[in-house]
Every structure is written in C-alpha cells, then in structure tokens.
Amino acid sequence: METISTNRSHGGVQGVYTHASAVTNTEMTFAVYVPDREDDEKLPVLWYLSGLTCTHANVMEKGEYRRMASELGLIIICPDSSPRGQDIPDDPAYDMGQGAGFYVDATQEPWAANFQMRSYVEQELPALIADEIPAADMQRQGIFGHSMGGHGALTIALRNPDRFKSVSAFAPIVAPSEVPWGKKALGRYLGEKKSAWRIYDACALIEDGARVPEILVDQGAADNFLDQQLKPHLLQEACDQAGIGLTLNMRKGHDHSYFTISTFMDDHLRWHAARLG
C-alpha cells in the first residue's frame, strides 16, 4: 500500500492510497478517512461505493462526510468503481467498462481478466485494510453507496449479512435485472443467462431468501433516472414481502447529484454509527 496523499481535515486524516491488486491485475486507488483517536482505540469501518463514472475522489471531494465521521468516530473507506489503465478493457459508453464495474466478478471476455470488483471489495481490499490500517475494527463494518454503488452496497450486504452490520444507499439501482443500465452491464459482464444475474440484484437476492434487518434509502423525487433506472418501489415491494424494515425517504426537489448526497450524508452516518456502536 503506497501513499498518494494525506491531508488533515476535521480532526482526522484523509488519505489516498494505491496498491497492486491481484484480483483486478491493475493498480487500484482508494481513499481512507481516519478520525483522531487514542493510540490503541479501534473504530468502526464504513465503506462507500461510488456510482457510474465516479472514482474515489467524487465523494471525497463533494460528499462532505469528514466532520460528522470525526464526531461519530467512523473510518470511511472509498474504493474506486472499476479497474483502470491504458491496457484495461473499456467501452465508449459511460455505463460500461472503466468507471462502470457494477461490483460484479465478470465471467465474459474481454472483461473477466480485470473486472473482478466483487472479489476486490468483498475480499481483497478488506484484507489490505485489516493489515494496513491499525485503527480499523473489522468486526464492525457497514456499507453504503450511490446509484451503481448503492446497488453494490445493497447486494454486498445481502450476501454478507454477518459481516456488514448496517447498509444504506442514495438513489440505488435496486433491480438491475429489470432496468437498462443493469441489463446492459450484467449481460455483457456475465452473459445472457439471467440466472447468473440474481446474486447481483438486490430485489432478486431478497426474493431468493437473503436478509438484512433494515435498510435506509434516500431517493430524490426529482431524480431524472428515477422511473427508468432506479425504481425504488420494487425494493419496497421486496422488503415488504420479506419483512425487512425499509426506510425509503423520497426527497422532494432533490436530484441524482452530490448536492443531494451531501445534504443527507449526516443522516446516513448517524444511521450507521447507531448500528455499529
């Protein structure tokens, strides 16, 4: 793990780091914010997964999480949204390829060699954090994200309910198997056999028996992707059927941008802190 930069902010240190990933076969960059603490104190870990076209930097620069993270004593980790590099497969469209990893382990060419974001976020990066960040209490982890990253957060939490004690999302893609973004990405990364998509679809996972105690979602009512790509009512229906407590806040006048995310960031950090202890 090599340090790109560190900066003091709101009673903590915002770092940006890089490492050679064995699962993506690339250099991967990520951000970690660690509040000040006693020397031997360990703090809960909260993962933030970014959306389409984003890197670790979008939420780091526009998410406005550091003040509240220090107040609550939360480590915030922000991975990249895909492998990147000159020799890494890409696509001219913004919703495929670099910047659009969809947090899946690709099985189709040319993506399979590098686009292993499920394994990266679920296994490789947590192992690195456990080794390199002494303050990180890996027994207390939560996860949240935005849009494609909200999809990633929901599916990762549903697949790993014993590891992640809390989950929330901003404007998540809740049923990628049913919307254009997801159909395109899952079809090309995983192939056209839709049964292989279900472990990457929050609504399908819930239908298949996956459970978490509760979920928080904030969704802008003026989000231009709401009706075609996000469809939060499908998550509401799945949670109601499964008995999962879903808090779905439809935020009047708010859109899909970081103006919305930064507005409700404190609410989400408090939600996670209350559940992580």
mmCIF file of C-alpha atoms in Angstrom:
data_model
loop_
_atom_site.group_PDB
_atom_site.id
_atom_site.type_symbol
_atom_site.label_atom_id
_atom_site.label_comp_id
_atom_site.label_asym_id
_atom_site.label_seq_id
_atom_site.Cartn_x
_atom_site.Cartn_y
_atom_site.Cartn_z
ATOM 1 C CA MET A 1 0.000 0.000 0.000
ATOM 2 C CA GLU A 2 1.595 3.264 -1.149
ATOM 3 C CA THR A 3 0.545 6.725 -0.039
ATOM 4 C CA ILE A 4 -0.520 9.189 -2.730
ATOM 5 C CA SER A 5 -1.543 11.986 -0.359
ATOM 6 C CA THR A 6 -2.616 12.757 3.208
ATOM 7 C CA ASN A 7 -4.406 15.845 4.483
ATOM 8 C CA ARG A 8 -5.587 16.971 7.903
ATOM 9 C CA SER A 9 -9.319 17.672 7.960
ATOM 10 C CA HIS A 10 -11.992 17.979 10.664
ATOM 11 C CA GLY A 11 -9.907 16.278 13.320
ATOM 12 C CA GLY A 12 -8.668 13.391 11.223
ATOM 13 C CA VAL A 13 -6.550 12.407 8.243
ATOM 14 C CA GLN A 14 -7.855 11.987 4.716
ATOM 15 C CA GLY A 15 -5.543 9.661 2.838
ATOM 16 C CA VAL A 16 -5.421 8.444 -0.752
ATOM 17 C CA TYR A 17 -3.550 5.218 -1.413
ATOM 18 C CA THR A 18 -2.721 2.798 -4.203
ATOM 19 C CA HIS A 19 -1.781 -0.871 -4.309
ATOM 20 C CA ALA A 20 -1.231 -3.649 -6.808
ATOM 21 C CA SER A 21 -4.408 -5.723 -6.924
ATOM 22 C CA ALA A 22 -4.073 -9.429 -7.587
ATOM 23 C CA VAL A 23 -7.759 -9.826 -8.447
ATOM 24 C CA THR A 24 -8.053 -6.945 -10.944
ATOM 25 C CA ASN A 25 -4.453 -7.225 -12.213
ATOM 26 C CA THR A 26 -4.111 -3.454 -12.002
ATOM 27 C CA GLU A 27 -3.059 -0.706 -9.654
ATOM 28 C CA MET A 28 -6.126 0.268 -7.617
ATOM 29 C CA THR A 29 -6.604 3.610 -5.877
ATOM 30 C CA PHE A 30 -8.785 4.171 -2.823
ATOM 31 C CA ALA A 31 -9.407 6.771 -0.110
ATOM 32 C CA VAL A 32 -9.474 6.285 3.666
ATOM 33 C CA TYR A 33 -10.518 8.833 6.273
ATOM 34 C CA VAL A 34 -9.405 8.062 9.844
ATOM 35 C CA PRO A 35 -10.589 10.321 12.701
ATOM 36 C CA ASP A 36 -8.206 11.093 15.539
ATOM 37 C CA ARG A 37 -8.347 8.526 18.330
ATOM 38 C CA GLU A 38 -6.435 7.126 21.301
ATOM 39 C CA ASP A 39 -3.386 5.090 20.277
ATOM 40 C CA ASP A 40 -4.954 1.688 20.888
ATOM 41 C CA GLU A 41 -8.556 2.612 20.004
ATOM 42 C CA LYS A 42 -10.271 0.839 17.130
ATOM 43 C CA LEU A 43 -13.081 2.476 15.168
ATOM 44 C CA PRO A 44 -15.948 1.069 13.084
ATOM 45 C CA VAL A 45 -15.419 0.905 9.326
ATOM 46 C CA LEU A 46 -17.930 2.301 6.833
ATOM 47 C CA TRP A 47 -17.496 1.517 3.133
ATOM 48 C CA TYR A 48 -18.780 3.939 0.485
ATOM 49 C CA LEU A 49 -19.244 2.637 -3.076
ATOM 50 C CA SER A 50 -19.402 5.178 -5.886
ATOM 51 C CA GLY A 51 -21.661 5.320 -8.926
ATOM 52 C CA LEU A 52 -21.188 5.331 -12.680
ATOM 53 C CA THR A 53 -18.251 7.408 -13.992
ATOM 54 C CA CYS A 54 -17.025 8.114 -10.439
ATOM 55 C CA THR A 55 -13.734 7.381 -8.699
ATOM 56 C CA HIS A 56 -12.839 7.509 -5.010
ATOM 57 C CA ALA A 57 -12.451 11.268 -5.417
ATOM 58 C CA ASN A 58 -16.077 12.220 -6.074
ATOM 59 C CA VAL A 59 -17.379 11.526 -2.590
ATOM 60 C CA MET A 60 -14.068 12.515 -1.011
ATOM 61 C CA GLU A 61 -14.310 15.985 -2.563
ATOM 62 C CA LYS A 62 -18.086 16.520 -2.638
ATOM 63 C CA GLY A 63 -19.658 14.132 -0.117
ATOM 64 C CA GLU A 64 -18.951 16.280 2.982
ATOM 65 C CA TYR A 65 -18.561 13.326 5.353
ATOM 66 C CA ARG A 66 -15.437 14.175 7.371
ATOM 67 C CA ARG A 67 -16.872 16.468 10.049
ATOM 68 C CA MET A 68 -19.596 14.009 11.038
ATOM 69 C CA ALA A 69 -17.313 10.981 10.660
ATOM 70 C CA SER A 70 -14.942 12.523 13.205
ATOM 71 C CA GLU A 71 -17.805 13.424 15.526
ATOM 72 C CA LEU A 72 -19.113 9.854 15.420
ATOM 73 C CA GLY A 73 -15.754 8.066 15.240
ATOM 74 C CA LEU A 74 -16.190 6.348 11.861
ATOM 75 C CA ILE A 75 -13.478 5.305 9.417
ATOM 76 C CA ILE A 76 -14.698 5.934 5.848
ATOM 77 C CA ILE A 77 -13.237 3.845 3.011
ATOM 78 C CA CYS A 78 -13.935 4.760 -0.617
ATOM 79 C CA PRO A 79 -12.779 2.276 -3.287
ATOM 80 C CA ASP A 80 -12.694 3.045 -6.988
ATOM 81 C CA SER A 81 -15.665 1.910 -9.084
ATOM 82 C CA SER A 82 -13.658 -0.226 -11.535
ATOM 83 C CA PRO A 83 -10.161 -1.232 -12.620
ATOM 84 C CA ARG A 84 -8.467 1.400 -14.777
ATOM 85 C CA GLY A 85 -5.472 1.704 -17.059
ATOM 86 C CA GLN A 86 -4.303 2.048 -20.625
ATOM 87 C CA ASP A 87 -4.333 -1.707 -21.222
ATOM 88 C CA ILE A 88 -7.612 -2.383 -19.396
ATOM 89 C CA PRO A 89 -10.745 -3.097 -21.493
ATOM 90 C CA ASP A 90 -13.088 -0.149 -21.874
ATOM 91 C CA ASP A 91 -16.167 0.971 -23.763
ATOM 92 C CA PRO A 92 -17.016 4.331 -25.334
ATOM 93 C CA ALA A 93 -20.274 4.495 -23.370
ATOM 94 C CA TYR A 94 -20.241 5.926 -19.846
ATOM 95 C CA ASP A 95 -22.237 2.994 -18.441
ATOM 96 C CA MET A 96 -19.836 0.194 -19.426
ATOM 97 C CA GLY A 97 -16.168 -0.517 -18.842
ATOM 98 C CA GLN A 98 -13.881 1.740 -16.837
ATOM 99 C CA GLY A 99 -15.882 3.676 -14.259
ATOM 100 C CA ALA A 100 -18.714 1.158 -14.541
ATOM 101 C CA GLY A 101 -17.608 -2.040 -12.833
ATOM 102 C CA PHE A 102 -21.048 -2.704 -11.281
ATOM 103 C CA TYR A 103 -19.348 -4.518 -8.376
ATOM 104 C CA VAL A 104 -19.538 -7.888 -10.139
ATOM 105 C CA ASP A 105 -16.983 -10.582 -10.941
ATOM 106 C CA ALA A 106 -17.110 -10.639 -14.737
ATOM 107 C CA THR A 107 -17.093 -14.001 -16.477
ATOM 108 C CA GLN A 108 -17.161 -12.828 -20.113
ATOM 109 C CA GLU A 109 -14.368 -11.613 -22.359
ATOM 110 C CA PRO A 110 -12.753 -9.146 -22.554
ATOM 111 C CA TRP A 111 -13.822 -8.185 -19.025
ATOM 112 C CA ALA A 112 -13.052 -11.300 -16.970
ATOM 113 C CA ALA A 113 -9.315 -10.728 -16.581
ATOM 114 C CA ASN A 114 -9.693 -7.403 -14.752
ATOM 115 C CA PHE A 115 -13.307 -6.657 -13.833
ATOM 116 C CA GLN A 116 -13.446 -8.593 -10.553
ATOM 117 C CA MET A 117 -14.922 -5.856 -8.394
ATOM 118 C CA ARG A 118 -16.986 -8.171 -6.206
ATOM 119 C CA SER A 119 -13.886 -10.042 -5.075
ATOM 120 C CA TYR A 120 -11.972 -6.789 -4.771
ATOM 121 C CA VAL A 121 -14.496 -5.065 -2.488
ATOM 122 C CA GLU A 122 -15.614 -8.145 -0.562
ATOM 123 C CA GLN A 123 -12.236 -9.820 -0.041
ATOM 124 C CA GLU A 124 -9.009 -8.234 -1.254
ATOM 125 C CA LEU A 125 -9.380 -4.630 -0.127
ATOM 126 C CA PRO A 126 -10.818 -5.535 3.322
ATOM 127 C CA ALA A 127 -7.830 -7.833 3.897
ATOM 128 C CA LEU A 128 -5.476 -4.999 2.969
ATOM 129 C CA ILE A 129 -7.287 -2.563 5.274
ATOM 130 C CA ALA A 130 -7.124 -5.062 8.138
ATOM 131 C CA ASP A 131 -3.350 -5.337 7.650
ATOM 132 C CA GLU A 132 -2.523 -1.691 6.986
ATOM 133 C CA ILE A 133 -4.988 0.448 8.994
ATOM 134 C CA PRO A 134 -4.462 -0.359 12.701
ATOM 135 C CA ALA A 135 -7.468 1.725 13.753
ATOM 136 C CA ALA A 136 -9.917 -0.317 11.656
ATOM 137 C CA ASP A 137 -12.242 -2.569 13.653
ATOM 138 C CA MET A 138 -13.163 -5.155 11.035
ATOM 139 C CA GLN A 139 -15.701 -6.689 13.420
ATOM 140 C CA ARG A 140 -17.815 -3.549 12.991
ATOM 141 C CA GLN A 141 -18.406 -2.822 9.311
ATOM 142 C CA GLY A 142 -21.199 -1.034 7.480
ATOM 143 C CA ILE A 143 -21.636 -0.208 3.807
ATOM 144 C CA PHE A 144 -23.413 2.418 1.708
ATOM 145 C CA GLY A 145 -23.206 3.907 -1.759
ATOM 146 C CA HIS A 146 -24.785 5.919 -4.542
ATOM 147 C CA SER A 147 -26.608 4.753 -7.683
ATOM 148 C CA MET A 148 -24.472 1.905 -9.107
ATOM 149 C CA GLY A 149 -22.657 2.000 -5.761
ATOM 150 C CA GLY A 150 -25.990 1.794 -3.958
ATOM 151 C CA HIS A 151 -26.643 -1.359 -5.968
ATOM 152 C CA GLY A 152 -23.221 -2.620 -4.886
ATOM 153 C CA ALA A 153 -23.808 -1.788 -1.226
ATOM 154 C CA LEU A 154 -27.205 -3.490 -1.108
ATOM 155 C CA THR A 155 -26.065 -6.656 -2.846
ATOM 156 C CA ILE A 156 -22.833 -6.967 -0.874
ATOM 157 C CA ALA A 157 -24.672 -6.503 2.426
ATOM 158 C CA LEU A 158 -27.351 -9.019 1.445
ATOM 159 C CA ARG A 159 -24.696 -11.593 0.512
ATOM 160 C CA ASN A 160 -22.671 -10.938 3.692
ATOM 161 C CA PRO A 161 -25.129 -10.135 6.490
ATOM 162 C CA ASP A 162 -22.784 -11.426 9.201
ATOM 163 C CA ARG A 163 -20.004 -9.064 8.135
ATOM 164 C CA PHE A 164 -21.931 -5.880 7.434
ATOM 165 C CA LYS A 165 -23.970 -4.712 10.413
ATOM 166 C CA SER A 166 -25.623 -1.817 8.577
ATOM 167 C CA VAL A 167 -26.492 -0.842 4.996
ATOM 168 C CA SER A 168 -27.899 2.238 3.304
ATOM 169 C CA ALA A 169 -27.963 3.838 -0.132
ATOM 170 C CA PHE A 170 -28.527 7.034 -2.055
ATOM 171 C CA ALA A 171 -30.640 6.540 -5.211
ATOM 172 C CA PRO A 172 -29.641 2.884 -5.674
ATOM 173 C CA ILE A 173 -30.229 0.698 -8.728
ATOM 174 C CA VAL A 174 -32.365 -1.780 -6.786
ATOM 175 C CA ALA A 175 -33.273 -4.228 -9.570
ATOM 176 C CA PRO A 176 -30.575 -4.110 -12.273
ATOM 177 C CA SER A 177 -32.074 -7.166 -13.990
ATOM 178 C CA GLU A 178 -35.131 -5.030 -14.787
ATOM 179 C CA VAL A 179 -33.608 -1.733 -15.990
ATOM 180 C CA PRO A 180 -31.495 -0.623 -18.990
ATOM 181 C CA TRP A 181 -28.301 0.126 -17.064
ATOM 182 C CA GLY A 182 -28.316 -3.276 -15.406
ATOM 183 C CA LYS A 183 -29.434 -5.327 -18.379
ATOM 184 C CA LYS A 184 -26.599 -3.907 -20.451
ATOM 185 C CA ALA A 185 -23.870 -4.313 -17.829
ATOM 186 C CA LEU A 186 -24.912 -7.687 -16.424
ATOM 187 C CA GLY A 187 -25.461 -9.104 -19.886
ATOM 188 C CA ARG A 188 -22.023 -8.116 -21.098
ATOM 189 C CA TYR A 189 -20.103 -8.885 -17.890
ATOM 190 C CA LEU A 190 -21.895 -12.125 -17.005
ATOM 191 C CA GLY A 191 -23.510 -13.384 -20.207
ATOM 192 C CA GLU A 192 -27.137 -13.589 -21.202
ATOM 193 C CA LYS A 193 -28.141 -16.338 -18.762
ATOM 194 C CA LYS A 194 -30.235 -14.294 -16.350
ATOM 195 C CA SER A 195 -29.985 -16.827 -13.532
ATOM 196 C CA ALA A 196 -26.348 -15.707 -13.160
ATOM 197 C CA TRP A 197 -27.502 -12.130 -12.582
ATOM 198 C CA ARG A 198 -29.556 -12.813 -9.461
ATOM 199 C CA ILE A 199 -26.696 -12.607 -6.962
ATOM 200 C CA TYR A 200 -26.076 -9.072 -8.231
ATOM 201 C CA ASP A 201 -29.682 -7.879 -7.957
ATOM 202 C CA ALA A 202 -30.928 -6.698 -4.547
ATOM 203 C CA CYS A 203 -34.580 -7.468 -5.222
ATOM 204 C CA ALA A 204 -33.749 -10.915 -6.613
ATOM 205 C CA LEU A 205 -31.499 -11.681 -3.634
ATOM 206 C CA ILE A 206 -34.323 -10.819 -1.255
ATOM 207 C CA GLU A 207 -36.748 -12.928 -3.275
ATOM 208 C CA ASP A 208 -34.240 -15.801 -3.042
ATOM 209 C CA GLY A 209 -34.043 -15.557 0.753
ATOM 210 C CA ALA A 210 -31.236 -13.086 1.526
ATOM 211 C CA ARG A 211 -31.970 -10.937 4.567
ATOM 212 C CA VAL A 212 -30.690 -7.918 6.458
ATOM 213 C CA PRO A 213 -32.546 -6.428 9.431
ATOM 214 C CA GLU A 214 -33.130 -2.987 7.903
ATOM 215 C CA ILE A 215 -32.184 -0.675 5.059
ATOM 216 C CA LEU A 216 -32.106 3.123 4.713
ATOM 217 C CA VAL A 217 -32.583 4.686 1.270
ATOM 218 C CA ASP A 218 -32.697 8.358 0.334
ATOM 219 C CA GLN A 219 -34.065 8.999 -3.146
ATOM 220 C CA GLY A 220 -34.506 12.342 -4.871
ATOM 221 C CA ALA A 221 -38.055 12.749 -6.130
ATOM 222 C CA ALA A 222 -36.717 14.967 -8.954
ATOM 223 C CA ASP A 223 -34.065 12.418 -9.989
ATOM 224 C CA ASN A 224 -34.181 12.133 -13.783
ATOM 225 C CA PHE A 225 -33.242 8.423 -13.536
ATOM 226 C CA LEU A 226 -35.993 7.598 -11.045
ATOM 227 C CA ASP A 227 -38.639 5.973 -13.227
ATOM 228 C CA GLN A 228 -36.490 4.220 -15.835
ATOM 229 C CA GLN A 229 -33.337 3.122 -13.996
ATOM 230 C CA LEU A 230 -33.878 3.176 -10.218
ATOM 231 C CA LYS A 231 -37.453 2.042 -9.459
ATOM 232 C CA PRO A 232 -37.277 2.143 -5.627
ATOM 233 C CA HIS A 233 -40.848 0.859 -5.397
ATOM 234 C CA LEU A 234 -39.514 -2.571 -6.419
ATOM 235 C CA LEU A 235 -37.254 -2.605 -3.351
ATOM 236 C CA GLN A 236 -40.163 -1.516 -1.192
ATOM 237 C CA GLU A 237 -42.266 -4.392 -2.507
ATOM 238 C CA ALA A 238 -39.466 -6.930 -1.977
ATOM 239 C CA CYS A 239 -38.758 -5.714 1.562
ATOM 240 C CA ASP A 240 -42.442 -5.683 2.494
ATOM 241 C CA GLN A 241 -42.783 -9.262 1.263
ATOM 242 C CA ALA A 242 -39.680 -10.380 3.187
ATOM 243 C CA GLY A 243 -40.304 -8.457 6.396
ATOM 244 C CA ILE A 244 -37.205 -6.283 6.016
ATOM 245 C CA GLY A 245 -37.528 -2.840 7.575
ATOM 246 C CA LEU A 246 -37.014 -0.340 4.744
ATOM 247 C CA THR A 247 -36.878 3.387 5.437
ATOM 248 C CA LEU A 248 -37.402 4.936 1.987
ATOM 249 C CA ASN A 249 -37.220 8.720 2.026
ATOM 250 C CA MET A 250 -38.467 10.393 -1.152
ATOM 251 C CA ARG A 251 -36.795 13.796 -1.047
ATOM 252 C CA LYS A 252 -38.872 16.485 -2.776
ATOM 253 C CA GLY A 253 -36.944 18.617 -5.273
ATOM 254 C CA HIS A 254 -33.721 16.615 -4.989
ATOM 255 C CA ASP A 255 -31.913 15.092 -7.973
ATOM 256 C CA HIS A 256 -29.246 12.425 -8.587
ATOM 257 C CA SER A 257 -26.246 14.631 -7.802
ATOM 258 C CA TYR A 258 -23.824 15.089 -4.924
ATOM 259 C CA PHE A 259 -25.868 18.103 -3.861
ATOM 260 C CA THR A 260 -28.414 15.538 -2.696
ATOM 261 C CA ILE A 261 -25.849 13.126 -1.264
ATOM 262 C CA SER A 262 -24.095 15.818 0.779
ATOM 263 C CA THR A 263 -27.446 17.081 2.075
ATOM 264 C CA PHE A 264 -28.343 13.732 3.639
ATOM 265 C CA MET A 265 -24.847 12.390 4.328
ATOM 266 C CA ASP A 266 -25.037 13.185 8.052
ATOM 267 C CA ASP A 267 -28.290 11.220 8.354
ATOM 268 C CA HIS A 268 -26.660 8.150 6.857
ATOM 269 C CA LEU A 269 -23.540 8.407 9.016
ATOM 270 C CA ARG A 270 -25.686 8.659 12.139
ATOM 271 C CA TRP A 271 -27.724 5.640 10.965
ATOM 272 C CA HIS A 272 -24.588 3.539 10.600
ATOM 273 C CA ALA A 273 -22.955 4.777 13.811
ATOM 274 C CA ALA A 274 -26.054 3.805 15.809
ATOM 275 C CA ARG A 275 -25.861 0.263 14.460
ATOM 276 C CA LEU A 276 -22.088 -0.163 14.580
ATOM 277 C CA GLY A 277 -21.708 1.003 18.173
#
